[in-house]
Short mmCIF file of C-alpha atoms in Angstrom, two decimals:
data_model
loop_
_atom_site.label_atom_id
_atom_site.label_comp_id
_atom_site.label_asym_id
_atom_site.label_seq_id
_atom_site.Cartn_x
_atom_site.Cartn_y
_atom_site.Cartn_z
CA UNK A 1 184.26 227.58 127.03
CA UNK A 2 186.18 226.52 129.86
CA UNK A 3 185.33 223.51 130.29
CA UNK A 4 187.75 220.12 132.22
CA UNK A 5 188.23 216.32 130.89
CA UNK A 6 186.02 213.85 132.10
CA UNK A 7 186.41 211.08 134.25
CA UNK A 8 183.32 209.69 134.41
CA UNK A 9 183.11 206.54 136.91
CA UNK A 10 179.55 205.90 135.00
CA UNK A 11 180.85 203.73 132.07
CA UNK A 12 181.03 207.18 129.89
CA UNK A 13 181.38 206.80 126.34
CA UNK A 14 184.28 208.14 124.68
CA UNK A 15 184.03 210.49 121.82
CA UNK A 16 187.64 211.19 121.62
CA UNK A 17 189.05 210.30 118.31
CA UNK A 18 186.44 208.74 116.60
CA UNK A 19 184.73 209.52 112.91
CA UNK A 20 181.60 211.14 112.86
CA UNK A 21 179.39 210.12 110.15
CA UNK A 22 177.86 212.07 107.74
CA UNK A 23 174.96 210.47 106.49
CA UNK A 24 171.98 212.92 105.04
CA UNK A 25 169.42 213.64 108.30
CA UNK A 26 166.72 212.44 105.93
CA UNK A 27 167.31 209.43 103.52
CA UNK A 28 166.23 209.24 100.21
CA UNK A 29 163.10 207.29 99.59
CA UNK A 30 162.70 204.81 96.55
CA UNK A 31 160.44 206.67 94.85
CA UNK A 32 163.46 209.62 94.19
CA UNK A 33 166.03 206.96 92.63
CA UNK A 34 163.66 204.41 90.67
CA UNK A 35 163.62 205.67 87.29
CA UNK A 36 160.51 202.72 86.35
CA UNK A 37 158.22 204.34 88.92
CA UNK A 38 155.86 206.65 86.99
CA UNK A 39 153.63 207.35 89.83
CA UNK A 40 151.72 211.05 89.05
CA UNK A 41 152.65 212.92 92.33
CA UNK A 42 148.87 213.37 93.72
CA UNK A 43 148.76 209.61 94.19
CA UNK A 44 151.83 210.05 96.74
CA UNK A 45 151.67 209.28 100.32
CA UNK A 46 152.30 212.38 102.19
CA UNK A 47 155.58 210.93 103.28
CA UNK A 48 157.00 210.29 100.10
CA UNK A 49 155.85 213.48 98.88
CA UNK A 50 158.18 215.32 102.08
CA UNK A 51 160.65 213.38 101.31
CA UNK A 52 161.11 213.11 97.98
CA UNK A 53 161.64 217.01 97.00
CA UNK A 54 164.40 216.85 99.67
CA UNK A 55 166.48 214.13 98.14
CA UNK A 56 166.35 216.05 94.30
CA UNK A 57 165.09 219.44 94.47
CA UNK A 58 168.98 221.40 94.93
CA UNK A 59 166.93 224.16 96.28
CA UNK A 60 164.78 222.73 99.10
CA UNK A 61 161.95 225.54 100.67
CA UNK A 62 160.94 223.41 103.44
CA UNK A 63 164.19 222.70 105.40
CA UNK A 64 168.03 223.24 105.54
CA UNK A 65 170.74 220.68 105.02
CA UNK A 66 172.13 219.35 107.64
CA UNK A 67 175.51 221.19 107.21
CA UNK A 68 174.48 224.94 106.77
CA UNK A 69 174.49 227.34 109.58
CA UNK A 70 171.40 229.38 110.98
CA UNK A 71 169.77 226.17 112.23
CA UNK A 72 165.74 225.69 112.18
CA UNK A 73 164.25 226.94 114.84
CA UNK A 74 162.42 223.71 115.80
CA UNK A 75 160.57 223.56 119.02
CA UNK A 76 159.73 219.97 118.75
CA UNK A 77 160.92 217.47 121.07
CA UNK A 78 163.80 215.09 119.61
CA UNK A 79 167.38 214.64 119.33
CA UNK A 80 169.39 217.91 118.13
CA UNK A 81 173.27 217.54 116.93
CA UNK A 82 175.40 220.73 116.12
CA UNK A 83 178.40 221.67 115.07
CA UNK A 84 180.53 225.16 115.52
CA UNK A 85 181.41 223.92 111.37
CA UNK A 86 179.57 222.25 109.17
CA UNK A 87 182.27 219.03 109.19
CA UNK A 88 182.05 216.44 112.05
CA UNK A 89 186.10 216.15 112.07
CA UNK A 90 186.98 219.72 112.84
CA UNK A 91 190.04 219.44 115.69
CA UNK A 92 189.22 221.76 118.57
CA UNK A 93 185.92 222.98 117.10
CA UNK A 94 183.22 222.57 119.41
CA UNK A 95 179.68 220.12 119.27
CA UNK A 96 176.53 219.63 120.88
CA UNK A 97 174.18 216.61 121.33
CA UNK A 98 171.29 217.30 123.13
CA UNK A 99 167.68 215.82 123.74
CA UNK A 100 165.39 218.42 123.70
CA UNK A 101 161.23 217.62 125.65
CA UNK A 102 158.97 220.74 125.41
CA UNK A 103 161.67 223.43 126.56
CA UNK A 104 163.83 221.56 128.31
CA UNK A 105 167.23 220.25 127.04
CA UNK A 106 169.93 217.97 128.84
CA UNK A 107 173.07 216.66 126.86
CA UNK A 108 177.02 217.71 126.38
CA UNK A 109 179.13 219.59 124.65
CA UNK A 110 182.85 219.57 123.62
CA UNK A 111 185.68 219.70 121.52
CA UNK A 112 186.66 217.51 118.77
CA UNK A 113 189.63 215.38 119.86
CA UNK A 114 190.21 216.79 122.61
CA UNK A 115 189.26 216.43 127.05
CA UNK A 116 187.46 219.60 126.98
CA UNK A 117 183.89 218.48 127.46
CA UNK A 118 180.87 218.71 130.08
CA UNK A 119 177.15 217.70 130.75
CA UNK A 120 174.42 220.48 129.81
CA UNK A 121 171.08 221.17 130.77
CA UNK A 122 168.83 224.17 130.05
CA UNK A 123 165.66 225.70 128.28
CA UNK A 124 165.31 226.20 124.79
CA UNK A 125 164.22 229.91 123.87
CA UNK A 126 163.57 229.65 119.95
CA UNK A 127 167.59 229.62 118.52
CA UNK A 128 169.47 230.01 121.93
CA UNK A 129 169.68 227.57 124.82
CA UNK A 130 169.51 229.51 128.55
CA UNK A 131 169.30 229.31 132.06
CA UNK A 132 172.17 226.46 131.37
CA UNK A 133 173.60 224.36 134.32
CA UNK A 134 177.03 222.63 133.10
CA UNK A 135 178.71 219.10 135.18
CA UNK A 136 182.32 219.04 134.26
CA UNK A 137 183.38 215.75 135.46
CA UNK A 138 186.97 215.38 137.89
CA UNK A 139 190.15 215.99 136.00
CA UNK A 140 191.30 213.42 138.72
CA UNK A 141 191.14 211.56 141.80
CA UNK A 142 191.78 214.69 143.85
CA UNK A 143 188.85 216.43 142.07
CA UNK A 144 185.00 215.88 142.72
CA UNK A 145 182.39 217.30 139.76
CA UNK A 146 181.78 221.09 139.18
CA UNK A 147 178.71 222.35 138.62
CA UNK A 148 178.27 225.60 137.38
CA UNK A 149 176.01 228.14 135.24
CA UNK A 150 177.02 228.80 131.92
CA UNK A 151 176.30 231.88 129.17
CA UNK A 152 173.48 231.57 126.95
CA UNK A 153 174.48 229.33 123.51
CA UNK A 154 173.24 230.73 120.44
CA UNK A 155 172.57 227.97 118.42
CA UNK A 156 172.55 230.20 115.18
CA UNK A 157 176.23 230.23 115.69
CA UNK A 158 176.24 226.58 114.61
CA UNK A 159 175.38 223.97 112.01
CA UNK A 160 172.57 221.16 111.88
CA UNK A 161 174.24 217.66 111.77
CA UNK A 162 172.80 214.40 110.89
CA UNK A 163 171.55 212.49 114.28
CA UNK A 164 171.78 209.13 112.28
CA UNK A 165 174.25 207.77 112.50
CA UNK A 166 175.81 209.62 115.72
CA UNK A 167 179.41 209.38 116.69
CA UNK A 168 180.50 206.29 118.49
CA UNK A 169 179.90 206.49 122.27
CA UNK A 170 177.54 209.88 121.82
CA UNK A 171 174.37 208.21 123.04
CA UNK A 172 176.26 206.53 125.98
CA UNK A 173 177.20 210.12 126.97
CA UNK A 174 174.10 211.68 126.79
CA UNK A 175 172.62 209.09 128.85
CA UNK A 176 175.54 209.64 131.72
CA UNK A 177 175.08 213.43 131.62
CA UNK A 178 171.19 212.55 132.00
CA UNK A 179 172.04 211.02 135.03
CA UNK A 180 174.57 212.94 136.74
CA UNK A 181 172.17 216.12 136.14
CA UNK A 182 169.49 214.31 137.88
CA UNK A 183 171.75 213.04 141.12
CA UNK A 184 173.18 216.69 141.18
CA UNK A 185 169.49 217.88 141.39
CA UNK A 186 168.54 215.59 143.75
CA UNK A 187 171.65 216.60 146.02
CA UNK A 188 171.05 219.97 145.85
CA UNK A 189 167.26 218.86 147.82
CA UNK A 190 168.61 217.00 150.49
CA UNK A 191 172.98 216.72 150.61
CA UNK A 192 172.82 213.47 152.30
CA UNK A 193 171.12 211.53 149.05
CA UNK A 194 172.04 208.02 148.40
CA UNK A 195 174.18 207.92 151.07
CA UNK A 196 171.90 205.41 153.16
CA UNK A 197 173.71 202.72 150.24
CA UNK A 198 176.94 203.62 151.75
CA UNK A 199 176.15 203.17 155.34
CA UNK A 200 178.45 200.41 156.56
CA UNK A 201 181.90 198.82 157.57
CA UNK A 202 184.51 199.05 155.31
CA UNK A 203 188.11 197.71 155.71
CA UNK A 204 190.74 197.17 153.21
CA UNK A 205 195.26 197.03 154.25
CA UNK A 206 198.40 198.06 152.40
CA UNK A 207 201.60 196.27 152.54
CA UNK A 208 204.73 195.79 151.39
CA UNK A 209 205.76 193.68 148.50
CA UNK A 210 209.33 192.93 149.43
CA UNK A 211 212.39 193.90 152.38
CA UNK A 212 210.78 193.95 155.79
CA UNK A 213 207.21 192.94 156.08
CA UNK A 214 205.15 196.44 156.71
CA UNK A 215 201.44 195.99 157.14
CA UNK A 216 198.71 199.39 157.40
CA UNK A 217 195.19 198.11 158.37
CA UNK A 218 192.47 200.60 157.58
CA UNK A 219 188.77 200.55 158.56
CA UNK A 220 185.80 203.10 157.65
CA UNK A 221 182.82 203.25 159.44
CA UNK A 222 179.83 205.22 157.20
CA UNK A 223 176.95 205.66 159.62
CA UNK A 224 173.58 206.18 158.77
CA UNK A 225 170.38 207.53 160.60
CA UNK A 226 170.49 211.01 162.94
CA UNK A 227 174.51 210.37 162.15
CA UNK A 228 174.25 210.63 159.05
CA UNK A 229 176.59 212.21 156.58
CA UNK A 230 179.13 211.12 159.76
CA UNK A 231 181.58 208.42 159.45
CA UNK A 232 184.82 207.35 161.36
CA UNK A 233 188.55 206.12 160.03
CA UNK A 234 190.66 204.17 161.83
CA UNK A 235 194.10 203.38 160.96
CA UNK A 236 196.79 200.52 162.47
CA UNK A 237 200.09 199.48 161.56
CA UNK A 238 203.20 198.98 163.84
CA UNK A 239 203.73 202.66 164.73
CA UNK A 240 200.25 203.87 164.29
CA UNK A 241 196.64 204.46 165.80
CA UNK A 242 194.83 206.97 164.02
CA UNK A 243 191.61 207.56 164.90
CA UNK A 244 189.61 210.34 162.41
CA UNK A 245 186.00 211.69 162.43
CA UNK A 246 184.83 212.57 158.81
CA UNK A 247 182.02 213.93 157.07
CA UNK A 248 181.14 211.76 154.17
CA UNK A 249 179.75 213.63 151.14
CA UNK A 250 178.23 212.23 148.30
CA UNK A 251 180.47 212.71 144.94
CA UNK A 252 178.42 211.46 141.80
CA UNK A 253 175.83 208.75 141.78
CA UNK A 254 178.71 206.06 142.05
CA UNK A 255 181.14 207.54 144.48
CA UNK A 256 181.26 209.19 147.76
CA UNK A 257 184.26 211.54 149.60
CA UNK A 258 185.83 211.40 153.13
CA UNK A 259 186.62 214.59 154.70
CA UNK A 260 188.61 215.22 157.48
CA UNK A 261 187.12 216.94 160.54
CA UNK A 262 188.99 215.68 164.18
CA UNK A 263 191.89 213.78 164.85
CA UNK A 264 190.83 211.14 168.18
CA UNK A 265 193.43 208.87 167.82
CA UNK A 266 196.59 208.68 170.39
CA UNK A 267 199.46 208.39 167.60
CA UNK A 268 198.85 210.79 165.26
CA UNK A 269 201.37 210.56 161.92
CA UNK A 270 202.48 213.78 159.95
CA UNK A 271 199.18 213.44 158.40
CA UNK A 272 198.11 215.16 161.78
CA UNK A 273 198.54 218.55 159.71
CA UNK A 274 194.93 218.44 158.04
CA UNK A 275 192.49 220.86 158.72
CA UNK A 276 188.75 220.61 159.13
CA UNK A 277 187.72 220.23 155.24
CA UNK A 278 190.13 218.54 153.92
CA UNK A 279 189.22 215.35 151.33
CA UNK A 280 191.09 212.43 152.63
CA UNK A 281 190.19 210.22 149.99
CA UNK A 282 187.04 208.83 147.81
CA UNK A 283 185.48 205.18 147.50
CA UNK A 284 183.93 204.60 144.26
CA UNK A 285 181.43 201.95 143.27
CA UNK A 286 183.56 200.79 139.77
CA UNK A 287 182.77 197.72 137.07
CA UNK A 288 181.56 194.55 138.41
CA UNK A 289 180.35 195.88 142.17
CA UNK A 290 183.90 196.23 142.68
CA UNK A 291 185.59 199.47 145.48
CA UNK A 292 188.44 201.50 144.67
CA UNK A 293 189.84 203.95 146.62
CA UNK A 294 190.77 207.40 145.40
CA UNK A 295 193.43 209.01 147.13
CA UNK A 296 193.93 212.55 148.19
CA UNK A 297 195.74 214.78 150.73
CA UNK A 298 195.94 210.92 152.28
CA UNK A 299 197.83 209.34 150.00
CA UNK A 300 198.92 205.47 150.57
CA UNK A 301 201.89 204.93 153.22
CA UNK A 302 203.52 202.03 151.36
CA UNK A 303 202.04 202.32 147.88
CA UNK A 304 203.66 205.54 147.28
CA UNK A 305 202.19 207.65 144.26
CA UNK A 306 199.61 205.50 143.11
CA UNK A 307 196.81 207.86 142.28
CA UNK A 308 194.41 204.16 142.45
CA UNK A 309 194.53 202.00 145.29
CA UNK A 310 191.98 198.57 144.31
CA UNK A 311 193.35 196.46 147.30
CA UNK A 312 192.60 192.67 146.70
CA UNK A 313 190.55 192.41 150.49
CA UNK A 314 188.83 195.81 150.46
CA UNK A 315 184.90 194.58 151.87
CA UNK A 316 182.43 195.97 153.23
CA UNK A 317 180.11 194.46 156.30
CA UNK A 318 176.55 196.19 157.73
CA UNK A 319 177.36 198.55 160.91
#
C-alpha cells in the first residue's frame, strides 16, 4: 500500500502510538455470570438469549470472535474495524476503520505505529471493498493532498476487531477523512469551491530580528466573481517591487495554494526564474481563526528555512 503521512490541518486525530483495546465486540450480559439466576431459557428476552450463548458457548454458530480471520459478510450499515492480525498492537501491520451505509463505505486505513496512512471511500461488494478512492494527506508544506484509486481490499484477508472501545483519536479520523472526501467531491464539480471565503486582502511582513533593520512587506489580493480562481501578490522591501498574477486553487477544506503565472512587477528578484505552475506558497485557516503561511518554491527572504511562517500582523480586509 503506498500510502504518505498525514498532515491534516483539520484537527486529525492521531493514532500513532497508542493502545488499542481489546474489549469483546459483544459484552456479556448478567444473566451469563449470575450463578442465583435460575431463569428457564424460554422466559428469556430475545436479547439475552443472543447474547448469552456468545459469552459461554466456546463454540458459537451464530457469529465469529472478533479476532479470527474470514470476517462476516455483513451488509448492514454500522461501524466495521479490521485488522491484517488478529492483535491491535502489531508494528507495521495494517488496519481499517470504516463506516459502512447501504454499500457505501468512507474511513482510513494504515499502519500500526507508523505515518503510512490515508482516507478511504468505496462500495462494499459482500467481503471486498471496490471502486475505492484514497486522500493521502501532504507529507509537507510543499505538498497539497493526493487523491487516487486504489485496488480492490479483500476484507477476508483480515480480522474482525472490537469497535468498543476504538483506539484513541480513531473516531476523530474518520470524521476528517469524511470530510476531506466530501470537499474533494465537491471540487471535482466545480474547482473554484469555497473559494468565495477566501476572496479578500491579505497582508502580512518579514523582518529582521537583529544587525541592520530589513523589512519585506507582502500583500495578496484573492478576487472573487468572473475573476475568480485569480488573485495578485505584491511584494516591497528596500530593493524590491514584485508584482505576480496567480491562480489560487483550493487545497483541502481549510487551506488554499498560490500559483505562479506572470511576473508584472519592475524589480524582479532571482525568484524571477518560476514558471507558469509553480506553487508559491499556501495560506491555511489553522486553530483559533488564526493564518499561516506555507512556504514553497517562495520561501521567506529573511526567515530563512522556516518551513512555517505565522507572522504576528498577517490580516485580512474585504477587496
Amino acid at each position: 500500500m503506498n500510502l504518505r503521512a498525514a498532515q491534516i490541518v483539520i484537527s486529525t486525530g492521531v493514532i500513532l502510538g497508542v493502545s488499542f483495546g481489546c474489549a469483546q465486540e459483544i459484552p456479556e450480559s448478567p444473566s451469563a455470570t449470575t450463578s442465583e439466576d435460575t431463569r428457564p431459557s424460554v422466559t428469556e428476552s430475545p436479547e439475552e438469549s443472543e447474547l448469552e450463548p456468545k459469552a459461554v458457548d466456546p463454540k458459537p454458530k451464530t457469529a465469529l470472535p472478533p479476532q479470527t480471520k474470514n470476517p462476516v459478510t455483513s451488509s448492514s450499515d454500522g461501524l466495521y474495524f479490521y485488522g491484517e492480525v488478529p492483535t491491535t498492537e502489531a508494528l507495521g501491520k495494517e488496519y481499517l476503520l470504516f463506516r459502512q451505509e447501504g454499500t457505501q463505505v468512507i474511513g482510513w486505513n494504515a499502519r500500526w505505529a507508523t505515518d503510512d496512512r490515508s482516507c478511504l471511500r468505496g462500495q462494499r461488494q459482500g467481503d471486498k471493498i471496490t471502486n475505492i478512492e484514497t486522500a493521502i494527506a501532504p507529507l509537507g508544506p510543499s505538498e497539497t493532498w493526493v487523491f487516487s484509486m486504489l485496488d480492490d481490499i479483500p476484507l477476508s484477508n483480515y480480522s474482525v476487531l472490537p469497535t468498543q472501545p476504538l483506539p484513541e483519536g480513531s473516531q476523530g479520523l474518520l470524521d476528517d477523512c469524511v470530510k476531506i472526501l466530501e470537499w474533494q467531491t465537491n471540487v471535482a464539480r466545480s474547482p473554484n469551491y469555497g473559494l468565495n471565503s477566501w476572496v479578500g486582502n491579505y497582508t502580512f511582513s518579514e523582518a529582521t530580528s537583529s544587525g541592520a533593520p530589513q523589512v519585506m512587506a507582502y500583500q495578496i489580493d484573492i478576487f472573487g466573481g468572473e475573476e475568480q480562481g485569480r488573485g495578485k501578490v505584491s511584494i516591497d522591501g528596500q530593493m524590491t517591487a514584485e508584482r505576480l498574477i496567480v491562480e489560487v486553487r483550493p487545497e483541502s477544506p481549510t487551506s488554499v495554494g498560490l500559483y505562479f503565472q506572470e511576473h508584472t512587477g519592475e524589480f524582479p528578484t532571482e525568484r524571477s526564474l518560476l514558471k507558469p505552475g509553480d506553487r508559491l506558497f499556501g495560506i491555511e485557516l489553522i486553530d483559533g481563526g488564526n493564518l499561516q503561511i506555507s512556504w514553497d518554491k517562495w520561501e521567506p527572504l529573511i526567515i530563512v528555512n522556516q518551513g512555517f511562517f505565522v507572522p504576528d500582523d498577517l490580516s485580512r480586509q474585504p477587496l
